[in-house]
Short mmCIF file of C-alpha atoms in Angstrom, two decimals:
data_model
loop_
_atom_site.label_atom_id
_atom_site.label_comp_id
_atom_site.label_asym_id
_atom_site.label_seq_id
_atom_site.Cartn_x
_atom_site.Cartn_y
_atom_site.Cartn_z
CA MET T 193 0.08 0.03 0.15
CA ARG T 194 1.38 3.37 -1.16
CA GLY T 195 0.87 6.52 0.82
CA PRO T 196 -0.37 9.78 -0.54
CA ALA T 197 1.17 11.74 -3.28
CA PRO T 198 4.31 13.54 -2.19
CA GLN T 199 4.30 17.20 -1.64
CA ARG T 200 6.89 19.56 -2.76
CA ILE T 201 8.80 21.44 -0.33
CA ASP T 202 11.41 24.11 -1.33
CA LEU T 203 14.65 24.37 0.81
CA ILE T 204 17.45 26.89 1.01
CA VAL T 205 20.56 25.08 1.76
CA GLY T 206 23.65 27.35 2.30
CA GLY T 207 21.71 29.96 0.31
CA HIS T 208 21.11 27.47 -2.72
CA PRO T 209 17.45 26.60 -3.76
CA THR T 210 16.93 22.74 -3.31
CA ALA T 211 13.83 21.18 -4.54
CA ALA T 212 12.59 18.44 -2.44
CA TRP T 213 9.41 16.13 -2.11
CA LEU T 214 8.00 15.12 1.41
CA HIS T 215 6.43 11.75 1.52
CA SER T 216 4.32 11.60 4.73
CA PRO T 217 2.25 8.69 6.12
CA GLY T 218 0.04 11.39 7.93
CA PRO T 219 -1.57 9.97 11.19
CA ASN T 220 0.07 6.65 10.82
CA ALA T 221 3.42 8.00 11.56
CA SER T 222 4.98 7.54 15.13
CA THR T 223 5.25 10.72 17.24
CA VAL T 224 9.02 9.72 17.94
CA ALA T 225 9.96 8.45 14.42
CA ARG T 226 13.18 10.25 12.91
CA PRO T 227 12.59 11.28 9.01
CA VAL T 228 14.42 9.52 6.22
CA LEU T 229 16.45 11.76 4.00
CA MET T 230 17.14 9.86 0.71
CA VAL T 231 19.79 10.68 -2.09
CA HIS T 232 19.31 9.56 -5.54
CA GLY T 233 21.25 8.18 -7.92
CA PHE T 234 23.19 9.35 -11.09
CA ARG T 235 20.92 10.88 -13.89
CA GLY T 236 17.92 10.45 -12.06
CA ASP T 237 16.07 12.92 -9.71
CA HIS T 238 13.59 12.37 -6.91
CA HIS T 239 11.36 10.19 -8.84
CA GLY T 240 13.71 7.21 -8.64
CA MET T 241 13.05 7.01 -4.86
CA ASP T 242 9.26 7.32 -5.01
CA LEU T 243 8.47 3.54 -4.74
CA ILE T 244 10.51 2.85 -1.64
CA ALA T 245 9.49 6.27 -0.08
CA GLY T 246 6.00 5.74 -0.59
CA ALA T 247 6.06 2.01 0.96
CA ILE T 248 7.70 3.54 4.30
CA ARG T 249 4.49 3.86 6.26
CA ASP T 250 5.82 4.75 9.77
CA ARG T 251 7.66 8.03 9.39
CA ASP T 252 8.49 11.12 7.02
CA VAL T 253 10.55 10.53 4.07
CA ILE T 254 12.39 13.54 2.29
CA VAL T 255 13.69 13.06 -1.25
CA GLY T 256 15.56 15.92 -2.74
CA ASP T 257 16.89 16.57 -6.37
CA LEU T 258 20.64 16.70 -6.24
CA PRO T 259 22.15 19.99 -7.58
CA GLY T 260 22.41 19.78 -11.33
CA PHE T 261 19.41 17.23 -11.59
CA GLY T 262 15.70 17.66 -11.53
CA LEU T 263 14.62 21.06 -10.35
CA THR T 264 17.64 21.82 -8.20
CA PRO T 265 20.23 24.09 -10.30
CA PRO T 266 23.88 23.18 -10.30
CA LEU T 267 26.05 24.49 -7.33
CA PRO T 268 27.83 27.80 -8.23
CA SER T 269 31.19 26.18 -6.70
CA GLY T 270 30.72 23.57 -9.50
CA LEU T 271 30.04 19.75 -9.17
CA SER T 272 32.61 18.03 -7.30
CA LEU T 273 32.70 15.47 -4.45
CA ASP T 274 33.71 18.15 -2.13
CA SER T 275 30.90 20.55 -3.25
CA TYR T 276 28.33 17.62 -3.14
CA CYS T 277 29.43 16.60 0.53
CA ASP T 278 29.14 20.31 1.43
CA HIS T 279 25.71 20.73 0.11
CA LEU T 280 24.56 17.15 1.65
CA ALA T 281 25.73 18.28 5.20
CA GLY T 282 23.74 21.49 4.76
CA LEU T 283 20.63 19.64 3.73
CA VAL T 284 21.01 17.37 6.67
CA ALA T 285 21.20 20.58 8.69
CA GLU T 286 18.13 22.11 6.92
CA VAL T 287 16.17 18.94 7.45
CA THR T 288 17.20 18.69 11.29
CA ARG T 289 16.05 22.32 11.79
CA ARG T 290 12.80 22.04 10.29
CA TRP T 291 11.96 18.42 11.99
CA GLN T 292 13.75 19.37 15.31
CA VAL T 293 15.42 15.85 15.07
CA ALA T 294 18.35 14.49 12.99
CA PRO T 295 17.28 12.37 9.79
CA ILE T 296 18.42 8.93 8.90
CA VAL T 297 20.58 9.28 5.67
CA LEU T 298 20.06 7.19 2.93
CA GLY T 299 21.85 7.10 -0.55
CA HIS T 300 21.10 4.80 -3.56
CA SER T 301 23.94 4.03 -6.23
CA PHE T 302 25.72 7.29 -6.92
CA GLY T 303 23.95 8.59 -3.85
CA SER T 304 25.72 6.07 -1.62
CA ILE T 305 28.99 7.47 -2.73
CA LEU T 306 28.08 11.04 -1.79
CA VAL T 307 26.59 10.11 1.69
CA ALA T 308 29.42 7.85 2.49
CA HIS T 309 32.06 10.29 1.93
CA MET T 310 30.07 13.07 3.84
CA ALA T 311 29.46 10.67 6.66
CA ALA T 312 33.38 9.94 6.55
CA ARG T 313 34.15 13.57 6.69
CA ARG T 314 31.49 14.65 9.07
CA PRO T 315 30.37 11.80 11.29
CA SER T 316 28.09 14.12 13.04
CA THR T 317 25.72 14.50 9.90
CA ALA T 318 24.91 10.90 9.86
CA ALA T 319 24.65 8.84 13.17
CA GLU T 320 23.74 5.90 10.66
CA LEU T 321 23.62 5.15 7.22
CA ILE T 322 21.46 3.14 4.63
CA LEU T 323 23.03 2.29 1.46
CA ILE T 324 21.12 0.96 -1.46
CA ASN T 325 23.19 -0.63 -4.45
CA PRO T 326 26.17 0.88 -3.10
CA ILE T 327 29.07 1.56 -5.45
CA THR T 328 31.77 -0.66 -4.05
CA THR T 329 34.04 -1.33 -7.18
CA PRO T 330 36.25 1.43 -9.12
CA ALA T 331 34.64 2.05 -12.56
CA LEU T 332 38.13 2.98 -13.77
CA GLU T 333 39.51 -0.60 -13.01
CA GLY T 334 38.83 -4.15 -13.74
CA SER T 335 36.37 -5.66 -16.65
CA ALA T 336 34.35 -2.52 -17.03
CA LYS T 337 37.32 0.04 -17.37
CA VAL T 338 36.67 -0.24 -21.15
CA LEU T 339 33.04 0.36 -21.05
CA THR T 340 33.64 3.21 -18.52
CA ALA T 341 36.29 4.86 -20.93
CA LEU T 342 33.73 4.91 -23.62
CA THR T 343 30.94 6.42 -21.42
CA ARG T 344 33.22 8.98 -20.00
CA PHE T 345 33.99 9.89 -23.90
CA TYR T 346 30.21 10.13 -24.58
CA TYR T 347 29.78 12.61 -21.53
CA SER T 348 32.75 14.74 -22.56
CA LEU T 349 31.67 14.77 -26.28
CA GLY T 350 28.13 15.76 -25.16
CA ALA T 351 29.70 18.60 -23.24
CA ARG T 352 32.02 19.73 -26.05
CA LEU T 353 29.45 19.66 -28.91
CA PRO T 354 27.47 22.67 -29.83
CA GLU T 355 24.70 23.13 -27.27
CA THR T 356 21.79 21.75 -29.25
CA ILE T 357 23.44 18.62 -30.84
CA GLY T 358 25.24 18.20 -27.43
CA HIS T 359 22.12 18.18 -25.56
CA GLN T 360 20.31 15.81 -27.94
CA LEU T 361 23.15 13.13 -27.79
CA LEU T 362 23.05 13.09 -24.11
CA ALA T 363 19.34 12.98 -23.92
CA ASN T 364 18.93 10.60 -26.90
CA PRO T 365 15.99 8.32 -26.10
CA VAL T 366 17.48 5.50 -27.81
CA ILE T 367 20.81 5.67 -25.48
CA VAL T 368 18.74 6.19 -22.69
CA ARG T 369 16.77 3.00 -23.48
CA LEU T 370 19.74 0.84 -23.98
CA MET T 371 21.15 2.08 -20.49
CA SER T 372 17.73 1.00 -18.93
CA GLU T 373 17.80 -2.38 -20.69
CA VAL T 374 21.16 -3.17 -19.42
CA MET T 375 20.12 -2.27 -15.75
CA ALA T 376 16.81 -3.94 -15.63
CA THR T 377 16.86 -7.61 -14.60
CA SER T 378 13.08 -8.26 -14.02
CA ARG T 379 11.52 -10.42 -16.67
CA ASP T 380 8.05 -8.98 -15.75
CA ARG T 381 6.83 -7.17 -18.82
CA GLY T 382 4.71 -4.70 -16.94
CA LEU T 383 7.48 -3.87 -14.51
CA ARG T 384 10.15 -3.48 -17.29
CA ARG T 385 7.68 -0.96 -19.21
CA TYR T 386 7.40 1.12 -15.88
CA ILE T 387 11.32 1.07 -15.67
CA HIS T 388 11.82 2.04 -19.10
CA ASP T 389 9.06 4.79 -18.85
CA GLN T 390 10.40 6.11 -15.63
CA HIS T 391 13.90 6.30 -17.24
CA ALA T 392 12.65 7.97 -20.33
CA ARG T 393 10.58 10.51 -18.34
CA HIS T 394 13.25 11.26 -15.66
CA PHE T 395 16.99 10.24 -16.84
CA SER T 396 17.40 13.41 -19.08
CA THR T 397 16.34 16.08 -16.49
CA PHE T 398 19.82 17.36 -15.84
CA SER T 399 20.39 20.91 -15.76
CA ASP T 400 23.01 21.34 -18.51
CA ARG T 401 25.75 19.21 -20.18
CA THR T 402 28.88 20.49 -18.28
CA SER T 403 27.18 19.67 -14.73
CA LEU T 404 26.16 16.14 -16.14
CA ALA T 405 29.67 15.58 -17.27
CA ALA T 406 31.32 16.77 -13.91
CA ALA T 407 28.73 14.51 -11.97
CA PHE T 408 29.65 11.54 -14.05
CA ASP T 409 33.29 11.99 -13.25
CA VAL T 410 32.44 11.90 -9.54
CA SER T 411 30.57 9.07 -10.02
CA VAL T 412 33.45 6.72 -11.88
CA ALA T 413 36.09 8.18 -9.76
CA HIS T 414 35.07 7.36 -6.18
CA THR T 415 33.50 4.44 -4.24
CA VAL T 416 31.96 3.78 -0.89
CA THR T 417 35.04 1.57 -0.10
CA GLU T 418 37.44 4.41 0.09
CA VAL T 419 35.97 5.52 3.38
CA ALA T 420 34.70 2.14 4.70
CA GLY T 421 37.26 2.37 7.64
CA GLN T 422 35.91 5.63 8.68
CA LEU T 423 32.13 4.22 8.51
CA ARG T 424 31.74 3.63 12.38
CA MET T 425 27.83 4.24 12.70
CA PRO T 426 25.25 1.42 12.22
CA THR T 427 24.91 0.95 8.55
CA LEU T 428 22.15 -0.96 6.52
CA VAL T 429 23.32 -2.15 3.22
CA ILE T 430 20.80 -3.37 0.62
CA ALA T 431 22.00 -5.15 -2.74
CA GLY T 432 21.13 -7.30 -5.54
CA ASP T 433 22.93 -10.35 -6.04
CA LYS T 434 22.67 -9.70 -9.89
CA ASP T 435 23.98 -6.18 -9.91
CA ALA T 436 26.40 -5.48 -12.80
CA ILE T 437 27.22 -2.19 -11.84
CA ALA T 438 28.32 -2.96 -8.21
CA PRO T 439 29.27 -6.73 -8.31
CA ILE T 440 27.69 -8.59 -5.14
CA ALA T 441 31.03 -10.04 -4.28
CA ALA T 442 32.68 -6.76 -3.69
CA THR T 443 29.51 -5.54 -1.75
CA ARG T 444 29.52 -8.57 0.42
CA ALA T 445 33.23 -7.88 1.39
CA PHE T 446 32.42 -4.09 1.87
CA ALA T 447 29.64 -4.75 4.29
CA ALA T 448 31.51 -7.63 6.32
CA GLY T 449 34.41 -5.12 6.77
CA LEU T 450 31.94 -2.30 8.33
CA ALA T 451 32.24 -1.61 12.08
CA ASP T 452 28.62 -2.20 12.51
CA ALA T 453 26.33 -3.29 9.62
CA GLN T 454 23.35 -5.20 8.56
CA PHE T 455 23.53 -6.75 5.22
CA ILE T 456 20.38 -7.40 3.19
CA GLU T 457 21.05 -9.51 -0.13
CA LEU T 458 18.00 -9.67 -2.54
CA PRO T 459 18.20 -12.53 -5.02
CA GLY T 460 17.47 -12.33 -8.51
CA VAL T 461 17.75 -8.31 -8.93
CA GLY T 462 20.23 -6.18 -10.06
CA HIS T 463 21.16 -2.37 -9.64
CA LEU T 464 17.37 -1.30 -9.51
CA VAL T 465 16.46 -2.37 -6.32
CA HIS T 466 14.45 0.83 -5.97
CA TYR T 467 12.31 -0.26 -8.83
CA GLU T 468 12.12 -3.87 -8.55
CA ARG T 469 12.26 -4.82 -4.87
CA PRO T 470 10.93 -1.45 -3.27
CA ASP T 471 8.63 -3.09 -0.83
CA GLU T 472 11.28 -5.45 0.53
CA ALA T 473 13.73 -2.50 0.48
CA ALA T 474 11.13 -0.32 2.64
CA SER T 475 10.34 -3.22 5.12
CA ALA T 476 14.29 -3.55 5.82
CA ILE T 477 14.68 0.17 6.14
CA MET T 478 11.68 0.50 8.68
CA VAL T 479 13.07 -2.28 10.91
CA PHE T 480 16.37 -0.57 10.68
CA CYS T 481 14.84 2.83 11.59
CA GLN T 482 12.72 1.54 14.33
CA ASP T 483 15.98 0.51 16.25
CA ARG T 484 17.47 3.82 15.65
CA ASP T 485 14.43 5.93 16.91
#
């Protein structure tokens, strides 16, 4: 059962306008439940987290658009790991101010990199973490390095071409569909249609080509494993055993090496847990959060 439609809330984070959406269960929420702050993955926006956020029925969930994506403009200082971490730390502070309690921070895919590095640098921003499909393998190494190099060329070419042509290349529906086909593991035709539709609608809402290329560089240059030793807080890791972007063996090793981790491995699903297994993910998140309240 899904909750009511999310409501847009406009936040100012360090002077920067930040679009966010509030999923509220209303009277079903616990009076002591801390909110969950979700950070979406690369190229997407807040829509990607809708199914999981809507299935969490015991607390508020806030999902923002990352700078450079959706309705949040790029940061004036540019999009780098440092600037993203600073922005997210400010977002945590703003949510804490509004709700009068610190949120439980969650990151999916690219978002997992950002929240993990933020938490490692500033442990006070995340007393606990939830990582869904965390990026545990360096994209510039191993068997995927050739594909990563081609993808980097694609984004850099899109940024260098004349504006109209470059944007058409980066937002090309055929390329977006190919990305979607590669990531989807479900054989359910209806679900696959939904996934492809979501990617077609929301995978090209980036603000500009330069920002997209900069965010891509961050996504392939860093992993959560870089800061694993600094993540001392209770951490929930949710991953799929068919994940081609973050191979499950590396994710198992990452979770096993954390100081205080709960690991949920979902069989038969890849990098799209947020689309293909949202109810199971939401159930695990609610149990984890109840222990944190």
